[in-house]
mmCIF file of C-alpha atoms and ligand atoms in Angstrom:
data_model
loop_
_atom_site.group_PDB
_atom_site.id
_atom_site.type_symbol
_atom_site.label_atom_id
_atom_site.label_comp_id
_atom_site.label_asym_id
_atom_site.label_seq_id
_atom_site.Cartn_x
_atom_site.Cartn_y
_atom_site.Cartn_z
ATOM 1 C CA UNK A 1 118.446 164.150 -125.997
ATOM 2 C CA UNK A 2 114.846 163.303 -123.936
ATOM 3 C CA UNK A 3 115.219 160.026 -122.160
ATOM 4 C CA UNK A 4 111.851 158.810 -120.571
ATOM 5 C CA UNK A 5 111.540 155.472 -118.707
ATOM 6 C CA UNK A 6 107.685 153.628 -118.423
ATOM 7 C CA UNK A 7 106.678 150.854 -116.286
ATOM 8 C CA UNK A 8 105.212 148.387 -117.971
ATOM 9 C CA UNK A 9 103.924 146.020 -115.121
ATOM 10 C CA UNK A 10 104.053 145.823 -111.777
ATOM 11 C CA UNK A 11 106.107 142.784 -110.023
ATOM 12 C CA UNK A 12 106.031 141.654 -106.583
ATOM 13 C CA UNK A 13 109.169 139.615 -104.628
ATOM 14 C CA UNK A 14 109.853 139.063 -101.173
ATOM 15 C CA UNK A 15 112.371 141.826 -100.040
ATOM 16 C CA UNK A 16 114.434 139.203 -98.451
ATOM 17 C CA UNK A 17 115.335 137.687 -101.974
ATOM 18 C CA UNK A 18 116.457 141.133 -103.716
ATOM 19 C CA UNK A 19 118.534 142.885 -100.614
ATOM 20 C CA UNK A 20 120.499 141.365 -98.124
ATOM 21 C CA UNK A 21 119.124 141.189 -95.113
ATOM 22 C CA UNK A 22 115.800 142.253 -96.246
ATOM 23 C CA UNK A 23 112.558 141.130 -94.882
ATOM 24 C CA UNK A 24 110.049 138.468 -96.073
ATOM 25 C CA UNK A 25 107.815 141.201 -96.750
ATOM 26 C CA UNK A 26 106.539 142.010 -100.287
ATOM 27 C CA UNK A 27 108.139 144.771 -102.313
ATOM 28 C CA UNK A 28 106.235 145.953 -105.650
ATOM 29 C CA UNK A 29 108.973 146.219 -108.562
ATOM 30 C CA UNK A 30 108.825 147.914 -111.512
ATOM 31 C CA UNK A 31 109.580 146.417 -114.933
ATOM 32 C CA UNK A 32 110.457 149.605 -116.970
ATOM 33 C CA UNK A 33 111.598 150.134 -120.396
ATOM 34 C CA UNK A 34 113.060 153.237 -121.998
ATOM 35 C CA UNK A 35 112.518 155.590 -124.896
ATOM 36 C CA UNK A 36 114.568 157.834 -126.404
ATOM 37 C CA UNK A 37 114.834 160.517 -129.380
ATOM 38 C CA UNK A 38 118.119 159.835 -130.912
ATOM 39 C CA UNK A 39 119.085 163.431 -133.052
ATOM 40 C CA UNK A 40 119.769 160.708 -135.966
ATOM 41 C CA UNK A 41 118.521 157.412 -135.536
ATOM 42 C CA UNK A 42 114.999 159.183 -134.138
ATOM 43 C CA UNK A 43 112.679 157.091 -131.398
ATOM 44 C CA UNK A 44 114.353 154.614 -129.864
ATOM 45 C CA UNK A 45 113.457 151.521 -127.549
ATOM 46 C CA UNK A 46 115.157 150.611 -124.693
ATOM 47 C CA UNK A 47 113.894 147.015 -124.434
ATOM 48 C CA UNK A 48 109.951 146.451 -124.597
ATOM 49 C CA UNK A 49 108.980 145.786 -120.688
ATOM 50 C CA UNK A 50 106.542 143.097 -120.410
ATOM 51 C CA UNK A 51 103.814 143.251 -122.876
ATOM 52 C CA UNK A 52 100.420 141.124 -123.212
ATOM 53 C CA UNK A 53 102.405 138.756 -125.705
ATOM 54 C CA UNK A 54 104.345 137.561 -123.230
ATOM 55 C CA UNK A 55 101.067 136.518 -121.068
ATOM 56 C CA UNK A 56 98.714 134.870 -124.344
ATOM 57 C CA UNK A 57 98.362 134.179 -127.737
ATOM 58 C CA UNK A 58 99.848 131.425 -130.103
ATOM 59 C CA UNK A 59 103.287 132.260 -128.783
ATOM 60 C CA UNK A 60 102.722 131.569 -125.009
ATOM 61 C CA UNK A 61 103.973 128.031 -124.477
ATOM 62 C CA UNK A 62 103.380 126.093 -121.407
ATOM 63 C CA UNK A 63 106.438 126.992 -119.714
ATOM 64 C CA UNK A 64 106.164 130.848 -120.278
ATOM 65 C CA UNK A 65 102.759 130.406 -118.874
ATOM 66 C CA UNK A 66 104.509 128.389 -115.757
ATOM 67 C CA UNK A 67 106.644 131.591 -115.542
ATOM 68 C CA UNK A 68 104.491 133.841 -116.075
ATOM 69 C CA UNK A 69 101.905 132.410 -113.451
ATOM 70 C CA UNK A 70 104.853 132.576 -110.691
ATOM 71 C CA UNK A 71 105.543 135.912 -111.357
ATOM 72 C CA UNK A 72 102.107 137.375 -111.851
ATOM 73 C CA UNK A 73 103.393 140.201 -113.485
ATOM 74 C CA UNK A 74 100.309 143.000 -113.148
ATOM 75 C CA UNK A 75 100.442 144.614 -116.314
ATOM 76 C CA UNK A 76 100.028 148.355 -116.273
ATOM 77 C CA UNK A 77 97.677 149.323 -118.986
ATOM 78 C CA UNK A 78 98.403 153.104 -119.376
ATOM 79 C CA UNK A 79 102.674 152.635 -119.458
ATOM 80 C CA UNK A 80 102.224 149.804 -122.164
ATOM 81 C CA UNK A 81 104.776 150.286 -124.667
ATOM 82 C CA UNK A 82 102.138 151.196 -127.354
ATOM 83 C CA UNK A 83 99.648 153.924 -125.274
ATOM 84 C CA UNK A 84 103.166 155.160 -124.489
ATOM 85 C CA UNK A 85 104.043 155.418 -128.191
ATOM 86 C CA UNK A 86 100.868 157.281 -128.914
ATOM 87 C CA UNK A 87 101.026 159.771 -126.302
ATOM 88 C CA UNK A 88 104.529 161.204 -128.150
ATOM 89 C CA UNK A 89 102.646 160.721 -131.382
ATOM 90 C CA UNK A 90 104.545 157.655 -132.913
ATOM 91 C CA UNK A 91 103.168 154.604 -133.735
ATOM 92 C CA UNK A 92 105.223 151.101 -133.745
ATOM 93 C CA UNK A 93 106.326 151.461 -137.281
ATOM 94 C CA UNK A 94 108.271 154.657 -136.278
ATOM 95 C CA UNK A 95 110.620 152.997 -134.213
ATOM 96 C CA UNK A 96 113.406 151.549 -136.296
ATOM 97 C CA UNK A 97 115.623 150.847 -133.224
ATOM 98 C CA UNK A 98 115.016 148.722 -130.488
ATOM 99 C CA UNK A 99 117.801 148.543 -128.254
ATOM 100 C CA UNK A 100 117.548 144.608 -126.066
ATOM 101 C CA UNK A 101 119.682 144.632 -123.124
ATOM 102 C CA UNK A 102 119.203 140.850 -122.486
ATOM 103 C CA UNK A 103 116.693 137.778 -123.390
ATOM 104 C CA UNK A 104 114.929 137.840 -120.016
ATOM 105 C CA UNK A 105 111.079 138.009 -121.195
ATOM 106 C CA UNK A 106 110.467 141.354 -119.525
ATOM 107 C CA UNK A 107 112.667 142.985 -121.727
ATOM 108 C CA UNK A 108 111.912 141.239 -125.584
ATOM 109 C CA UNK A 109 107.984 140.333 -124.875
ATOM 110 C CA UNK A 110 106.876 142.950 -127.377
ATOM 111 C CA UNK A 111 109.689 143.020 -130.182
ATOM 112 C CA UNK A 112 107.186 141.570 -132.751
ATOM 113 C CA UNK A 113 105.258 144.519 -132.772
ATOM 114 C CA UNK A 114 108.167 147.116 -134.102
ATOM 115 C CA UNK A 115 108.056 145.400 -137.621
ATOM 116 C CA UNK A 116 110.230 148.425 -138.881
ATOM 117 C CA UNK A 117 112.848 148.135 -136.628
ATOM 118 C CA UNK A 118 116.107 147.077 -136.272
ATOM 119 C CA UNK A 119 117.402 145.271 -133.103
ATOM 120 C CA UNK A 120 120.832 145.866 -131.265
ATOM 121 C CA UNK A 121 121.539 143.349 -129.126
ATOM 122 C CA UNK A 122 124.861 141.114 -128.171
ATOM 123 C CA UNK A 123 125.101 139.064 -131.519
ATOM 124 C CA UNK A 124 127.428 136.955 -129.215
ATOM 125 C CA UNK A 125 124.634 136.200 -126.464
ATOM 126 C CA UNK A 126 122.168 135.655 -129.614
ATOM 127 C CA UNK A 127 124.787 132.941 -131.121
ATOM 128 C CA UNK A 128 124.218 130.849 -127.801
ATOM 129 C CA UNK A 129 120.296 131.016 -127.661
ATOM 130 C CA UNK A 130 120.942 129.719 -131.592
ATOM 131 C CA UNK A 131 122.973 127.054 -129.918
ATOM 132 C CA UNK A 132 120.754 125.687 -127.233
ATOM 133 C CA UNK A 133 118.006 123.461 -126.993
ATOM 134 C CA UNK A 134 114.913 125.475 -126.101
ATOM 135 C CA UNK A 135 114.659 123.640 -122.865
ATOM 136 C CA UNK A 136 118.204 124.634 -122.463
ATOM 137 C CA UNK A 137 117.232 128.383 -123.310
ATOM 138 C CA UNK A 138 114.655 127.832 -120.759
ATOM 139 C CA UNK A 139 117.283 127.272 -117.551
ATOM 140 C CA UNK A 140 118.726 130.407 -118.846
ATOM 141 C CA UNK A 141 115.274 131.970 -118.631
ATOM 142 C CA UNK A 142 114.984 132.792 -122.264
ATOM 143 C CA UNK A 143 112.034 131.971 -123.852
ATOM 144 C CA UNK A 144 112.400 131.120 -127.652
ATOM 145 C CA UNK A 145 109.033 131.924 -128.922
ATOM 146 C CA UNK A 146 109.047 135.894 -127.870
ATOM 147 C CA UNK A 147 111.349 136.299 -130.862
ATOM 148 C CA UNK A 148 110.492 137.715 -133.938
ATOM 149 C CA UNK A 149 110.778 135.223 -136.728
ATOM 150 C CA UNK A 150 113.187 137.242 -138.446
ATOM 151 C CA UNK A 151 115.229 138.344 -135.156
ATOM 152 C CA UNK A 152 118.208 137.386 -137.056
ATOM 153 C CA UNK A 153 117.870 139.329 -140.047
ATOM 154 C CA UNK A 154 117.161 142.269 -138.147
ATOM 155 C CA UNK A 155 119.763 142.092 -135.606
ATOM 156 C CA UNK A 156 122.613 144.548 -135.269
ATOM 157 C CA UNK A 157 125.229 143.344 -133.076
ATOM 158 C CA UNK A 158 127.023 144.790 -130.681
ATOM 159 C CA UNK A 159 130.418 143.263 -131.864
ATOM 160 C CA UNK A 160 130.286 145.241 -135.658
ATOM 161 C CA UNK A 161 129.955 148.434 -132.978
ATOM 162 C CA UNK A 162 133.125 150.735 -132.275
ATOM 163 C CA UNK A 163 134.425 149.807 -128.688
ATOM 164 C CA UNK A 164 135.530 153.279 -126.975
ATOM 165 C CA UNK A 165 136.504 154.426 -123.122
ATOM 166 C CA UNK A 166 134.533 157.150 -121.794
ATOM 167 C CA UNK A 167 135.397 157.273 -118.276
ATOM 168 C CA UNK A 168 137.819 155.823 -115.521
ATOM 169 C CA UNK A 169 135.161 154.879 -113.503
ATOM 170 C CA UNK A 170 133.033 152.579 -116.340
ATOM 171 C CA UNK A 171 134.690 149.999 -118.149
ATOM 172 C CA UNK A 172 134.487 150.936 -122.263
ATOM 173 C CA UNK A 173 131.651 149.497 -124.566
ATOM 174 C CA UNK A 174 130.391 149.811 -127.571
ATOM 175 C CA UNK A 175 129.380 153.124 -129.419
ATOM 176 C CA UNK A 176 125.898 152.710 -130.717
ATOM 177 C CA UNK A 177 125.215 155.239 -132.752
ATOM 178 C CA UNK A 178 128.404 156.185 -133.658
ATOM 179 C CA UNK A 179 128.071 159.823 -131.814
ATOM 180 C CA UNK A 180 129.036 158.968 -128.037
ATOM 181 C CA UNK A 181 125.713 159.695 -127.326
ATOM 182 C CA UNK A 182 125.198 155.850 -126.102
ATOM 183 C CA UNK A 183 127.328 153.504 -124.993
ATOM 184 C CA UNK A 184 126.437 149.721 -124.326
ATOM 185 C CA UNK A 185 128.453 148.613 -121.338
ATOM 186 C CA UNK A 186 128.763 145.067 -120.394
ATOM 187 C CA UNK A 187 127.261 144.134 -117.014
ATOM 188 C CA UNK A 188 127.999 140.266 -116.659
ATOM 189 C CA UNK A 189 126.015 138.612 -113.654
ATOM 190 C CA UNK A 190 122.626 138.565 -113.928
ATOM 191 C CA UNK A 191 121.776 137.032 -117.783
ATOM 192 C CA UNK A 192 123.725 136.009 -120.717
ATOM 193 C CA UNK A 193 125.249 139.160 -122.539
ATOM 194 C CA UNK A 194 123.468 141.569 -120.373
ATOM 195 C CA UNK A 195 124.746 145.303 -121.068
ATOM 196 C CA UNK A 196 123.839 148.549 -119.763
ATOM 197 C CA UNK A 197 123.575 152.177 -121.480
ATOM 198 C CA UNK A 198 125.557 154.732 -120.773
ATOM 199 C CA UNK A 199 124.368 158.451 -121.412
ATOM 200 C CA UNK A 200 127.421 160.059 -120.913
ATOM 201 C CA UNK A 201 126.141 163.767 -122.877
ATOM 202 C CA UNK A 202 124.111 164.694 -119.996
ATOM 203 C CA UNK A 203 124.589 167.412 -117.564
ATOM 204 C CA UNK A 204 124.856 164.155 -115.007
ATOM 205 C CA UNK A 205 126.000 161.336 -116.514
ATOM 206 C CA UNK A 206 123.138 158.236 -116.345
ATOM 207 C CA UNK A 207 124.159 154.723 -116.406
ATOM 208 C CA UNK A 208 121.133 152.421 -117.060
ATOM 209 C CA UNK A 209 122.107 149.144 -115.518
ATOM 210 C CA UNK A 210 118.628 147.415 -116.321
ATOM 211 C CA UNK A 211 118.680 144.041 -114.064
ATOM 212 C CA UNK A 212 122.537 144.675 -112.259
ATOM 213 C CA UNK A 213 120.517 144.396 -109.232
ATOM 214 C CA UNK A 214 116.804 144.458 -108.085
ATOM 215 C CA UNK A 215 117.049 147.667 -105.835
ATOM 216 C CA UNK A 216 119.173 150.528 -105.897
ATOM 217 C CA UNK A 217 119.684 150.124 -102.030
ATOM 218 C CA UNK A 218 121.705 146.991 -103.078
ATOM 219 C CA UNK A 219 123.924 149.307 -104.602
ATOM 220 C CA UNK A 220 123.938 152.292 -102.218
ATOM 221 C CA UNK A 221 123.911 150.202 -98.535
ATOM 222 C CA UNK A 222 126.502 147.440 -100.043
ATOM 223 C CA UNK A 223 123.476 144.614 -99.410
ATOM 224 C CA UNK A 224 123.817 142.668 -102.789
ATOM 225 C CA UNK A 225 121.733 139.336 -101.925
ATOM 226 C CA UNK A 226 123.287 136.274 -101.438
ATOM 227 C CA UNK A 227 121.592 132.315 -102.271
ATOM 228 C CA UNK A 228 118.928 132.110 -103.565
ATOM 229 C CA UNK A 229 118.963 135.490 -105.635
ATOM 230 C CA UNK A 230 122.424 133.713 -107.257
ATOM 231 C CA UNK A 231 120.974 130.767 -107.830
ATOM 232 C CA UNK A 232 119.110 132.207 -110.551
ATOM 233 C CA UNK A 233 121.978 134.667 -112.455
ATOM 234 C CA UNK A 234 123.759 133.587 -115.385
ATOM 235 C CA UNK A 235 126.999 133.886 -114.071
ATOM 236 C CA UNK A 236 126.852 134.570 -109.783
ATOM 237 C CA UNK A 237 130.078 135.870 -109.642
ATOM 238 C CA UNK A 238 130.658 138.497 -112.002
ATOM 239 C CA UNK A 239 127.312 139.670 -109.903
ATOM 240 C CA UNK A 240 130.000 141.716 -106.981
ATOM 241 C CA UNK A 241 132.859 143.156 -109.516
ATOM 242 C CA UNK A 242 130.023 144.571 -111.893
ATOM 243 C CA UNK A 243 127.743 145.857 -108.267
ATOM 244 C CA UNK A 244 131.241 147.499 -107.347
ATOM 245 C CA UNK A 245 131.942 149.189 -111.175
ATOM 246 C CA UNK A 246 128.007 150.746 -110.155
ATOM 247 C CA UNK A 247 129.257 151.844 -107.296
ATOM 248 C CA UNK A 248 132.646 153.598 -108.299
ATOM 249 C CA UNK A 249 130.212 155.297 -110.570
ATOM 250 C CA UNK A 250 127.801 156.356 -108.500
ATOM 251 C CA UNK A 251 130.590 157.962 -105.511
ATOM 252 C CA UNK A 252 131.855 159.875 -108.652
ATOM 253 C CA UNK A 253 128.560 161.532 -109.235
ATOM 254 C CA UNK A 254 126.870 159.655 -111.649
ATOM 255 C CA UNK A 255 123.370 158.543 -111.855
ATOM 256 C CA UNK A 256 122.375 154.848 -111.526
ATOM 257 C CA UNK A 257 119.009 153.699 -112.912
ATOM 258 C CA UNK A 258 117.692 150.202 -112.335
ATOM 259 C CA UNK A 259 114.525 148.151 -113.994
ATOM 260 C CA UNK A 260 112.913 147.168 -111.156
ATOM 261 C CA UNK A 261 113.542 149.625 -108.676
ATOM 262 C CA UNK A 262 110.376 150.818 -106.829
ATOM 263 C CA UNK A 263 111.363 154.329 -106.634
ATOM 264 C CA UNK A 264 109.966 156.780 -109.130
ATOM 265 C CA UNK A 265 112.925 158.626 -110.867
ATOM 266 C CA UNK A 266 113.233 162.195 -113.409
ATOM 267 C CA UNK A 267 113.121 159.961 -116.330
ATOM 268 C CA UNK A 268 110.134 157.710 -115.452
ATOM 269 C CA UNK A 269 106.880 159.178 -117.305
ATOM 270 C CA UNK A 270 104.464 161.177 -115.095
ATOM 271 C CA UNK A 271 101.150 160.331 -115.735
ATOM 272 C CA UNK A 272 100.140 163.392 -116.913
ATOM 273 C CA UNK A 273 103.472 164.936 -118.513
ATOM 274 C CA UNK A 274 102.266 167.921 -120.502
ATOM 275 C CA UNK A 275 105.035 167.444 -122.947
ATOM 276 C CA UNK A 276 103.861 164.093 -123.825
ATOM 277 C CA UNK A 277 100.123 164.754 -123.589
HETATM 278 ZN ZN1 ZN B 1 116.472 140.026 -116.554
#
């Protein structure tokens, strides 16, 4: 199964807030989304990165345009989720899965463009949004008006999904496609109903643990920050017992992949990938 990764922006944060004991310098993050040819279910999206929807138009309200103006998110023309589309020869209506980890708007900015497509996502996590005030949804740093109108009706939750065990190492999750191919792992911490994918087919295992941390290094060097990185997760404890599941599976050979990390992985989209040209 080809699994790509493209970087939709570029992010900047002081290192200090994302690793423990970092500096104050700058580091330039990634926000990367995934795409992948399913042998059945055909393309499909690993969240949307951040797109210009999330920066203009009717649906940017004053508070997403707060956010957005604190982040500065540098949007990376030539990785937009669309150009990307093209370059494989699909267009948005071929994707009739989107796959959305969590709320954040990095990750659902663009879901009105896949008008085709269906959306997995915690049905759970979706139930609370549905219960909140928006300024409510807003301390949880989801932003109401970057869902499709008909998010609901589209919406394929993750609790109607098989739960299986895979691996000692990884807690179970839920079988997306019904194959093995993918499973959706919970990783509490960082946002409501967050979950990670794990492709557990591959010659090396890859566990996709979208916003589990900032950096890998985090991970690797045991330097998970402290205040004021928890200030800002969902729940700040679950933040250490799912950093130390990542790391059981990364000392048993598996491969750990990360939104924001700087580094350029295999999976991330060279700019001039033959295959894709
Ligand atoms: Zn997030």
């Amino acid at each position: 199964m080809r699994i790509v990764f493209a970087n939709s922006a570029w992010v900047n944060a002081a290192e200090r807030l994302i690793l423990r004991g970092g500096t104050w310098q700058s580091v330039r993050l990634r926000v990367r989304y995934g795409l992948f040819f399913h042998p059945a279910a055909g393309p499909v999206l690993v969240d949307t990165g951040y797109t210009p929807e999330a920066l203009s138009g009717d649906r940017s309200g004053r508070m997403l345009r707060l956010y957005d103006a604190l982040l500065r998110p540098d949007l990376n023309a030539a990785e937009q989720v669309l150009p990307v589309l093209r370059r494989f020869g699909l267009s948005p209506d071929d994707i009739r899965a989107v796959i959305v980890t969590h709320f954040h708007a990095d990750h659902i900015s663009g879901l009105s463009l896949f008008r085709k497509a269906r959306f997995i996502a915690s049905d759970a996590a979706w139930a609370r949004v549905k219960a909140r005030t928006p300024r409510q949804n807003l301390r949880h740093g989801v932003f109401t008006e970057l869902f499709p109108p008909d998010f609901e009706a589209r919406l394929e939750g993750l609790s109607a999904k098989r739960r299986v065990e895979t691996r000692e190492d990884v807690p179970g999750g839920a079988d997306l496609f019904g194959d093995g191919s993918v499973i959706a792992v919970d990783l509490p911490g960082h946002a409501d109903g967050q979950f990670g994918l794990l492709f557990n087919g591959l010659d090396r295992p890859l566990l996709y643990a979208v916003d589990a941390q900032w950096l890998l290094t985090a991970l690797t060097q045991d330097r998970t920050p402290g205040f004021p990185a928890t200030l800002i997760a969902e729940d700040a404890a679950a933040i250490e017992p799912t950093s130390a599941m990542l790391r059981r599976f990364l000392r048993s050979g598996g491969q750990v992949m990360l939104c924001h990390d700087p580094a350029p992985t295999s999976y991330d989209l060279a700019a001039d990938d033959p295959e894709a040209g």
